[in-house]
mmCIF file of C-alpha atoms and ligand atoms in Angstrom:
data_model
loop_
_atom_site.group_PDB
_atom_site.id
_atom_site.type_symbol
_atom_site.label_atom_id
_atom_site.label_comp_id
_atom_site.label_asym_id
_atom_site.label_seq_id
_atom_site.Cartn_x
_atom_site.Cartn_y
_atom_site.Cartn_z
ATOM 1 C CA MET A 140 90.308 -100.933 -30.377
ATOM 2 C CA SER A 141 88.542 -97.344 -30.687
ATOM 3 C CA LYS A 142 85.324 -97.134 -29.051
ATOM 4 C CA GLN A 143 83.288 -96.808 -31.925
ATOM 5 C CA SER A 144 84.966 -99.738 -34.249
ATOM 6 C CA ILE A 145 82.335 -102.163 -35.721
ATOM 7 C CA THR A 146 82.877 -105.615 -34.262
ATOM 8 C CA VAL A 147 80.683 -108.642 -35.280
ATOM 9 C CA ARG A 148 78.298 -108.050 -31.936
ATOM 10 C CA SER A 149 77.193 -104.951 -33.299
ATOM 11 C CA LEU A 150 76.021 -106.442 -37.048
ATOM 12 C CA ILE A 151 73.859 -108.872 -34.616
ATOM 13 C CA GLU A 152 73.014 -105.510 -32.856
ATOM 14 C CA MET A 153 71.462 -103.721 -36.196
ATOM 15 C CA LYS A 154 70.151 -106.876 -37.346
ATOM 16 C CA SER A 155 68.241 -106.790 -34.424
ATOM 17 C CA ALA A 156 67.258 -103.646 -34.545
ATOM 18 C CA GLY A 157 66.009 -104.324 -38.365
ATOM 19 C CA GLU A 158 68.972 -101.270 -39.170
ATOM 20 C CA LYS A 159 70.498 -102.037 -42.731
ATOM 21 C CA ILE A 160 74.144 -102.566 -42.736
ATOM 22 C CA SER A 161 75.973 -101.315 -45.837
ATOM 23 C CA VAL A 162 79.209 -103.063 -46.702
ATOM 24 C CA LEU A 163 82.067 -102.591 -49.712
ATOM 25 C CA THR A 164 84.567 -103.577 -51.385
ATOM 26 C CA SER A 165 88.048 -101.762 -50.694
ATOM 27 C CA TYR A 166 91.192 -102.657 -51.803
ATOM 28 C CA ASP A 167 93.328 -100.132 -51.070
ATOM 29 C CA ALA A 168 94.441 -97.239 -48.717
ATOM 30 C CA SER A 169 92.567 -93.839 -50.690
ATOM 31 C CA PHE A 170 88.737 -95.834 -50.798
ATOM 32 C CA THR A 171 89.095 -96.678 -47.780
ATOM 33 C CA ARG A 172 89.504 -93.251 -46.481
ATOM 34 C CA LEU A 173 86.681 -92.373 -48.561
ATOM 35 C CA ILE A 174 84.574 -95.683 -47.392
ATOM 36 C CA GLU A 175 84.806 -95.304 -43.625
ATOM 37 C CA ALA A 176 83.846 -91.264 -44.394
ATOM 38 C CA ALA A 177 81.048 -92.248 -46.008
ATOM 39 C CA GLY A 178 79.439 -93.941 -42.850
ATOM 40 C CA ILE A 179 79.348 -97.152 -44.224
ATOM 41 C CA GLU A 180 80.149 -100.292 -41.789
ATOM 42 C CA VAL A 181 81.502 -102.968 -43.537
ATOM 43 C CA ILE A 182 84.711 -102.983 -45.761
ATOM 44 C CA LEU A 183 84.993 -106.554 -47.820
ATOM 45 C CA VAL A 184 88.738 -106.768 -49.092
ATOM 46 C CA GLY A 185 87.084 -109.657 -52.048
ATOM 47 C CA ASP A 186 89.006 -111.732 -53.924
ATOM 48 C CA SER A 187 87.005 -109.688 -56.926
ATOM 49 C CA LEU A 188 90.459 -107.756 -56.954
ATOM 50 C CA GLY A 189 91.454 -110.660 -59.427
ATOM 51 C CA MET A 190 89.098 -108.911 -62.041
ATOM 52 C CA VAL A 191 89.075 -105.536 -61.032
ATOM 53 C CA ILE A 192 92.462 -104.555 -60.057
ATOM 54 C CA GLN A 193 94.702 -107.139 -62.363
ATOM 55 C CA GLY A 194 92.317 -107.795 -65.319
ATOM 56 C CA GLN A 195 91.906 -111.411 -64.815
ATOM 57 C CA GLU A 196 88.569 -113.590 -66.169
ATOM 58 C CA SER A 197 87.690 -114.671 -62.454
ATOM 59 C CA THR A 198 88.421 -114.168 -59.581
ATOM 60 C CA LEU A 199 90.711 -117.938 -59.671
ATOM 61 C CA PRO A 200 94.380 -116.674 -59.692
ATOM 62 C CA VAL A 201 94.311 -114.492 -56.814
ATOM 63 C CA THR A 202 97.136 -115.618 -54.282
ATOM 64 C CA LEU A 203 96.819 -115.561 -51.046
ATOM 65 C CA ASP A 204 99.580 -113.362 -50.749
ATOM 66 C CA GLU A 205 98.048 -111.464 -52.967
ATOM 67 C CA MET A 206 95.111 -110.930 -50.590
ATOM 68 C CA ILE A 207 97.758 -110.608 -48.042
ATOM 69 C CA TYR A 208 98.956 -107.509 -49.311
ATOM 70 C CA HIS A 209 95.982 -105.547 -49.992
ATOM 71 C CA THR A 210 93.908 -106.144 -46.750
ATOM 72 C CA ARG A 211 97.376 -104.780 -44.784
ATOM 73 C CA ASN A 212 96.835 -101.429 -47.123
ATOM 74 C CA VAL A 213 93.342 -101.363 -46.385
ATOM 75 C CA ALA A 214 94.208 -101.875 -42.889
ATOM 76 C CA ARG A 215 96.549 -99.037 -42.302
ATOM 77 C CA ALA A 216 93.668 -96.969 -43.867
ATOM 78 C CA ARG A 217 90.782 -98.294 -41.301
ATOM 79 C CA GLN A 218 89.897 -97.220 -38.574
ATOM 80 C CA SER A 219 86.396 -98.118 -37.524
ATOM 81 C CA VAL A 220 84.433 -100.652 -40.002
ATOM 82 C CA LEU A 221 84.980 -104.366 -39.278
ATOM 83 C CA LEU A 222 87.552 -105.963 -42.527
ATOM 84 C CA ILE A 223 86.850 -108.874 -43.715
ATOM 85 C CA ALA A 224 89.112 -110.649 -46.161
ATOM 86 C CA ASP A 225 88.426 -113.477 -48.041
ATOM 87 C CA MET A 226 90.187 -116.860 -48.893
ATOM 88 C CA PRO A 227 90.535 -117.219 -51.909
ATOM 89 C CA PHE A 228 90.542 -120.149 -54.257
ATOM 90 C CA MET A 229 92.388 -123.308 -52.958
ATOM 91 C CA SER A 230 93.615 -121.711 -49.814
ATOM 92 C CA TYR A 231 91.329 -123.498 -47.760
ATOM 93 C CA ARG A 232 90.716 -126.899 -49.530
ATOM 94 C CA THR A 233 91.338 -128.666 -46.378
ATOM 95 C CA PRO A 234 90.497 -127.643 -42.682
ATOM 96 C CA GLY A 235 94.267 -127.356 -41.830
ATOM 97 C CA LEU A 236 94.948 -125.558 -44.956
ATOM 98 C CA ALA A 237 91.897 -123.402 -44.169
ATOM 99 C CA MET A 238 93.499 -122.320 -40.181
ATOM 100 C CA GLU A 239 97.028 -121.513 -41.521
ATOM 101 C CA SER A 240 95.238 -119.163 -44.239
ATOM 102 C CA ALA A 241 92.873 -117.489 -41.767
ATOM 103 C CA GLY A 242 95.933 -117.142 -39.538
ATOM 104 C CA ARG A 243 97.669 -115.235 -42.308
ATOM 105 C CA LEU A 244 95.384 -113.084 -42.743
ATOM 106 C CA MET A 245 94.383 -112.271 -39.738
ATOM 107 C CA LYS A 246 98.119 -111.488 -38.181
ATOM 108 C CA GLU A 247 99.904 -110.516 -41.145
ATOM 109 C CA GLY A 248 96.811 -108.205 -43.219
ATOM 110 C CA GLY A 249 94.909 -107.097 -39.977
ATOM 111 C CA ALA A 250 91.067 -108.296 -41.691
ATOM 112 C CA HIS A 251 88.508 -109.230 -38.178
ATOM 113 C CA MET A 252 86.858 -112.033 -40.209
ATOM 114 C CA VAL A 253 87.988 -114.278 -43.140
ATOM 115 C CA LYS A 254 85.031 -115.044 -45.594
ATOM 116 C CA LEU A 255 85.177 -118.290 -48.032
ATOM 117 C CA GLU A 256 83.094 -119.886 -50.396
ATOM 118 C CA GLY A 257 80.418 -123.362 -49.714
ATOM 119 C CA GLY A 258 78.105 -124.763 -47.974
ATOM 120 C CA ALA A 259 78.259 -128.113 -46.141
ATOM 121 C CA ASN A 260 81.071 -129.042 -48.004
ATOM 122 C CA GLN A 261 83.104 -125.894 -45.780
ATOM 123 C CA LEU A 262 82.059 -127.125 -42.595
ATOM 124 C CA GLU A 263 84.739 -128.719 -40.629
ATOM 125 C CA ALA A 264 87.290 -125.730 -42.303
ATOM 126 C CA ILE A 265 84.507 -123.564 -40.160
ATOM 127 C CA ARG A 266 84.445 -125.020 -37.240
ATOM 128 C CA GLN A 267 88.257 -125.063 -37.358
ATOM 129 C CA ILE A 268 88.607 -121.528 -38.075
ATOM 130 C CA SER A 269 85.797 -120.133 -35.733
ATOM 131 C CA SER A 270 88.008 -122.625 -32.407
ATOM 132 C CA GLN A 271 91.367 -120.438 -33.265
ATOM 133 C CA GLY A 272 88.842 -117.547 -31.892
ATOM 134 C CA ILE A 273 88.178 -116.417 -36.298
ATOM 135 C CA PRO A 274 85.217 -114.644 -36.985
ATOM 136 C CA VAL A 275 84.365 -116.309 -40.407
ATOM 137 C CA CYS A 276 81.736 -115.163 -43.260
ATOM 138 C CA GLY A 277 80.073 -117.869 -45.335
ATOM 139 C CA HIS A 278 79.365 -116.853 -49.509
ATOM 140 C CA LEU A 279 75.882 -118.866 -50.804
ATOM 141 C CA GLY A 280 74.130 -118.649 -53.785
ATOM 142 C CA LEU A 281 76.598 -117.473 -56.629
ATOM 143 C CA LEU A 282 79.643 -119.050 -56.195
ATOM 144 C CA PRO A 283 82.901 -117.227 -58.606
ATOM 145 C CA GLN A 284 85.622 -119.417 -57.280
ATOM 146 C CA SER A 285 82.805 -122.645 -58.997
ATOM 147 C CA VAL A 286 82.400 -120.230 -61.922
ATOM 148 C CA HIS A 287 83.768 -123.242 -64.542
ATOM 149 C CA LYS A 288 81.962 -125.456 -62.318
ATOM 150 C CA LEU A 289 77.836 -123.462 -62.813
ATOM 151 C CA GLY A 290 78.562 -122.990 -66.356
ATOM 152 C CA GLY A 291 78.806 -119.086 -65.947
ATOM 153 C CA TYR A 292 77.960 -116.067 -63.720
ATOM 154 C CA ARG A 293 74.600 -117.610 -63.178
ATOM 155 C CA VAL A 294 71.446 -117.100 -60.430
ATOM 156 C CA GLN A 295 71.261 -119.827 -58.569
ATOM 157 C CA GLY A 296 67.812 -121.426 -56.394
ATOM 158 C CA ARG A 297 65.596 -121.032 -59.013
ATOM 159 C CA GLU A 298 64.656 -124.280 -58.668
ATOM 160 C CA GLN A 299 62.664 -125.575 -55.996
ATOM 161 C CA GLN A 300 65.632 -128.476 -55.295
ATOM 162 C CA ASP A 301 68.397 -125.942 -55.459
ATOM 163 C CA ALA A 302 66.606 -123.210 -53.499
ATOM 164 C CA SER A 303 66.477 -125.821 -50.204
ATOM 165 C CA GLN A 304 69.939 -127.645 -50.265
ATOM 166 C CA ILE A 305 71.245 -123.410 -50.361
ATOM 167 C CA ARG A 306 68.145 -122.563 -47.614
ATOM 168 C CA GLU A 307 70.199 -125.618 -45.511
ATOM 169 C CA ASP A 308 73.488 -124.633 -46.298
ATOM 170 C CA ALA A 309 72.396 -121.806 -44.691
ATOM 171 C CA ARG A 310 71.371 -123.000 -41.208
ATOM 172 C CA LEU A 311 74.423 -125.621 -41.782
ATOM 173 C CA LEU A 312 76.594 -122.671 -41.748
ATOM 174 C CA GLN A 313 75.006 -120.708 -38.780
ATOM 175 C CA GLU A 314 75.177 -123.931 -36.695
ATOM 176 C CA ALA A 315 79.459 -124.209 -37.690
ATOM 177 C CA GLY A 316 80.198 -121.003 -36.394
ATOM 178 C CA VAL A 317 80.302 -118.105 -39.222
ATOM 179 C CA ASP A 318 78.381 -114.660 -38.139
ATOM 180 C CA LEU A 319 78.019 -113.272 -41.678
ATOM 181 C CA LEU A 320 76.544 -114.474 -44.425
ATOM 182 C CA VAL A 321 76.633 -113.157 -47.938
ATOM 183 C CA LEU A 322 74.079 -114.155 -50.434
ATOM 184 C CA GLU A 323 74.934 -113.822 -53.952
ATOM 185 C CA CYS A 324 72.474 -114.033 -57.004
ATOM 186 C CA VAL A 325 69.751 -115.989 -55.889
ATOM 187 C CA PRO A 326 65.498 -114.925 -55.809
ATOM 188 C CA ASP A 327 64.313 -112.040 -53.516
ATOM 189 C CA SER A 328 62.216 -114.196 -51.933
ATOM 190 C CA LEU A 329 64.723 -117.102 -51.173
ATOM 191 C CA ALA A 330 66.703 -114.674 -49.300
ATOM 192 C CA ALA A 331 63.614 -113.308 -47.468
ATOM 193 C CA GLN A 332 63.366 -116.477 -45.813
ATOM 194 C CA ILE A 333 66.928 -117.171 -44.938
ATOM 195 C CA SER A 334 67.082 -113.904 -43.964
ATOM 196 C CA SER A 335 64.199 -114.785 -41.828
ATOM 197 C CA ASP A 336 65.380 -118.239 -40.755
ATOM 198 C CA LEU A 337 68.925 -116.677 -39.191
ATOM 199 C CA THR A 338 70.415 -115.226 -36.147
ATOM 200 C CA ILE A 339 73.773 -113.580 -38.202
ATOM 201 C CA PRO A 340 72.945 -110.951 -40.301
ATOM 202 C CA VAL A 341 72.580 -111.880 -43.974
ATOM 203 C CA ILE A 342 74.771 -109.449 -46.636
ATOM 204 C CA GLY A 343 73.138 -109.536 -50.920
ATOM 205 C CA ILE A 344 74.203 -108.905 -54.088
ATOM 206 C CA GLY A 345 71.753 -109.219 -56.130
ATOM 207 C CA ALA A 346 69.327 -111.244 -53.271
ATOM 208 C CA GLY A 347 66.756 -108.246 -53.380
ATOM 209 C CA VAL A 348 65.879 -105.689 -50.386
ATOM 210 C CA GLN A 349 64.770 -107.548 -47.425
ATOM 211 C CA CYS A 350 68.396 -108.945 -47.238
ATOM 212 C CA ASP A 351 70.277 -107.330 -43.224
ATOM 213 C CA GLY A 352 72.890 -105.176 -45.797
ATOM 214 C CA GLN A 353 74.077 -105.026 -48.934
ATOM 215 C CA VAL A 354 77.083 -105.431 -50.297
ATOM 216 C CA LEU A 355 78.612 -104.369 -53.913
ATOM 217 C CA VAL A 356 82.230 -104.111 -55.413
ATOM 218 C CA LEU A 357 83.490 -100.517 -55.242
ATOM 219 C CA TYR A 358 84.175 -99.982 -59.021
ATOM 220 C CA ASP A 359 80.641 -101.841 -59.861
ATOM 221 C CA MET A 360 78.637 -99.383 -58.399
ATOM 222 C CA LEU A 361 81.017 -96.719 -59.281
ATOM 223 C CA GLY A 362 80.068 -97.031 -63.300
ATOM 224 C CA MET A 363 83.478 -98.725 -63.821
ATOM 225 C CA ASN A 364 82.415 -101.563 -64.921
ATOM 226 C CA PRO A 365 81.766 -101.788 -69.197
ATOM 227 C CA HIS A 366 79.167 -105.046 -68.333
ATOM 228 C CA PRO A 367 77.513 -104.269 -64.991
ATOM 229 C CA PRO A 368 75.566 -107.038 -63.607
ATOM 230 C CA ARG A 369 72.116 -106.332 -63.308
ATOM 231 C CA PHE A 370 72.093 -106.493 -59.594
ATOM 232 C CA VAL A 371 74.791 -102.966 -59.983
ATOM 233 C CA LYS A 372 73.349 -99.603 -59.476
ATOM 234 C CA ASP A 373 76.180 -96.591 -60.794
ATOM 235 C CA PHE A 374 75.822 -94.610 -57.799
ATOM 236 C CA LEU A 375 78.113 -91.916 -59.836
ATOM 237 C CA GLN A 376 75.858 -90.301 -61.593
ATOM 238 C CA SER A 377 76.582 -87.272 -63.266
ATOM 239 C CA GLY A 378 77.964 -84.157 -60.703
ATOM 240 C CA ARG A 379 78.341 -86.350 -58.044
ATOM 241 C CA THR A 380 81.625 -86.877 -57.104
ATOM 242 C CA ILE A 381 83.095 -90.369 -55.233
ATOM 243 C CA GLN A 382 82.588 -89.121 -51.933
ATOM 244 C CA GLU A 383 78.810 -88.550 -52.572
ATOM 245 C CA ALA A 384 78.441 -91.626 -54.395
ATOM 246 C CA LEU A 385 79.613 -93.553 -51.361
ATOM 247 C CA GLN A 386 77.605 -91.633 -49.401
ATOM 248 C CA ALA A 387 74.363 -91.997 -51.533
ATOM 249 C CA TYR A 388 75.107 -95.634 -51.410
ATOM 250 C CA ALA A 389 74.742 -95.470 -47.631
ATOM 251 C CA ASP A 390 72.236 -93.831 -47.764
ATOM 252 C CA ALA A 391 69.947 -95.991 -49.970
ATOM 253 C CA VAL A 392 71.245 -99.379 -48.340
ATOM 254 C CA LYS A 393 69.647 -97.872 -45.323
ATOM 255 C CA GLU A 394 66.781 -96.231 -46.155
ATOM 256 C CA GLY A 395 65.642 -99.761 -48.188
ATOM 257 C CA SER A 396 65.618 -98.288 -51.743
ATOM 258 C CA PHE A 397 68.629 -100.143 -52.610
ATOM 259 C CA PRO A 398 68.357 -102.694 -54.563
ATOM 260 C CA ALA A 399 64.837 -101.954 -55.988
ATOM 261 C CA LYS A 400 63.066 -104.016 -58.348
ATOM 262 C CA GLU A 401 65.250 -104.178 -61.079
ATOM 263 C CA HIS A 402 67.967 -105.097 -59.253
ATOM 264 C CA SER A 403 66.707 -108.055 -58.021
ATOM 265 C CA PHE A 404 65.964 -111.534 -59.207
ATOM 266 C CA LYS A 405 62.636 -113.113 -58.950
HETATM 267 O O1 KIV B 5 84.929 -110.781 -53.885
HETATM 268 C C1 KIV B 5 84.024 -110.354 -54.108
HETATM 269 O O2 KIV B 5 84.203 -108.987 -53.876
HETATM 270 C C2 KIV B 5 83.271 -110.369 -53.143
HETATM 271 C C3 KIV B 5 82.013 -110.030 -53.722
HETATM 272 C C4 KIV B 5 81.131 -109.881 -54.603
HETATM 273 C C5 KIV B 5 80.483 -110.519 -52.381
HETATM 274 O O3 KIV B 5 83.286 -111.930 -53.533
#
């Protein structure tokens, strides 16, 4: 591990110091080098690759072998970023399987942390993975792997009861050993509350500016999504190179100018 490597501990220190954490998805070596050069701290090999790389309608068809392949490509190019790999749909349906899948993402893919979606229903899987010394990132709010159950990609936690459930799930995840939490598409006030409840860093996507950090899908912030969700900003504006766009994103997250009100939900 090089001296400047970002670790779970560095992220907690950044939260304590009030320094925002910038995160982007990446799926290959070339973009990983550019993301590193922009000073972004964390790369997520998201199962969003099913949609942006493979052209699938959802993340559900993505396999563990595909996640390992893309994680390995990113791992070869990364120098100091912390590398998180998504656990794909059905790869953690039992605690034992979760441990196996997480182990493969770390051993074969070179991930430093694994991410899985869900709250109280995933506590045993999280405990098992964590007991093997594998850092875990939780994911609450809009859960893309549950899109069919949720009835679409909708903002979560607008009703009081749902908001209380997400807040309680966040607390339970932290207690079970989660090291980082992604909160997707929730009202900014709920995300602010959860970020202040927890000692672990909270990374928002469509969750307002008061989270401890932000994540976007790389191809979305490069303006490549023909139907971008409201929380996306195109940083590749006319005249900017890809490297400049990545730097503009990193700077905007650091100074708290992204997300603005128009990228957030009430
Ligand atoms: O798969 C992914 O890219 C993600 C982010 C949207 C958080 O989970």
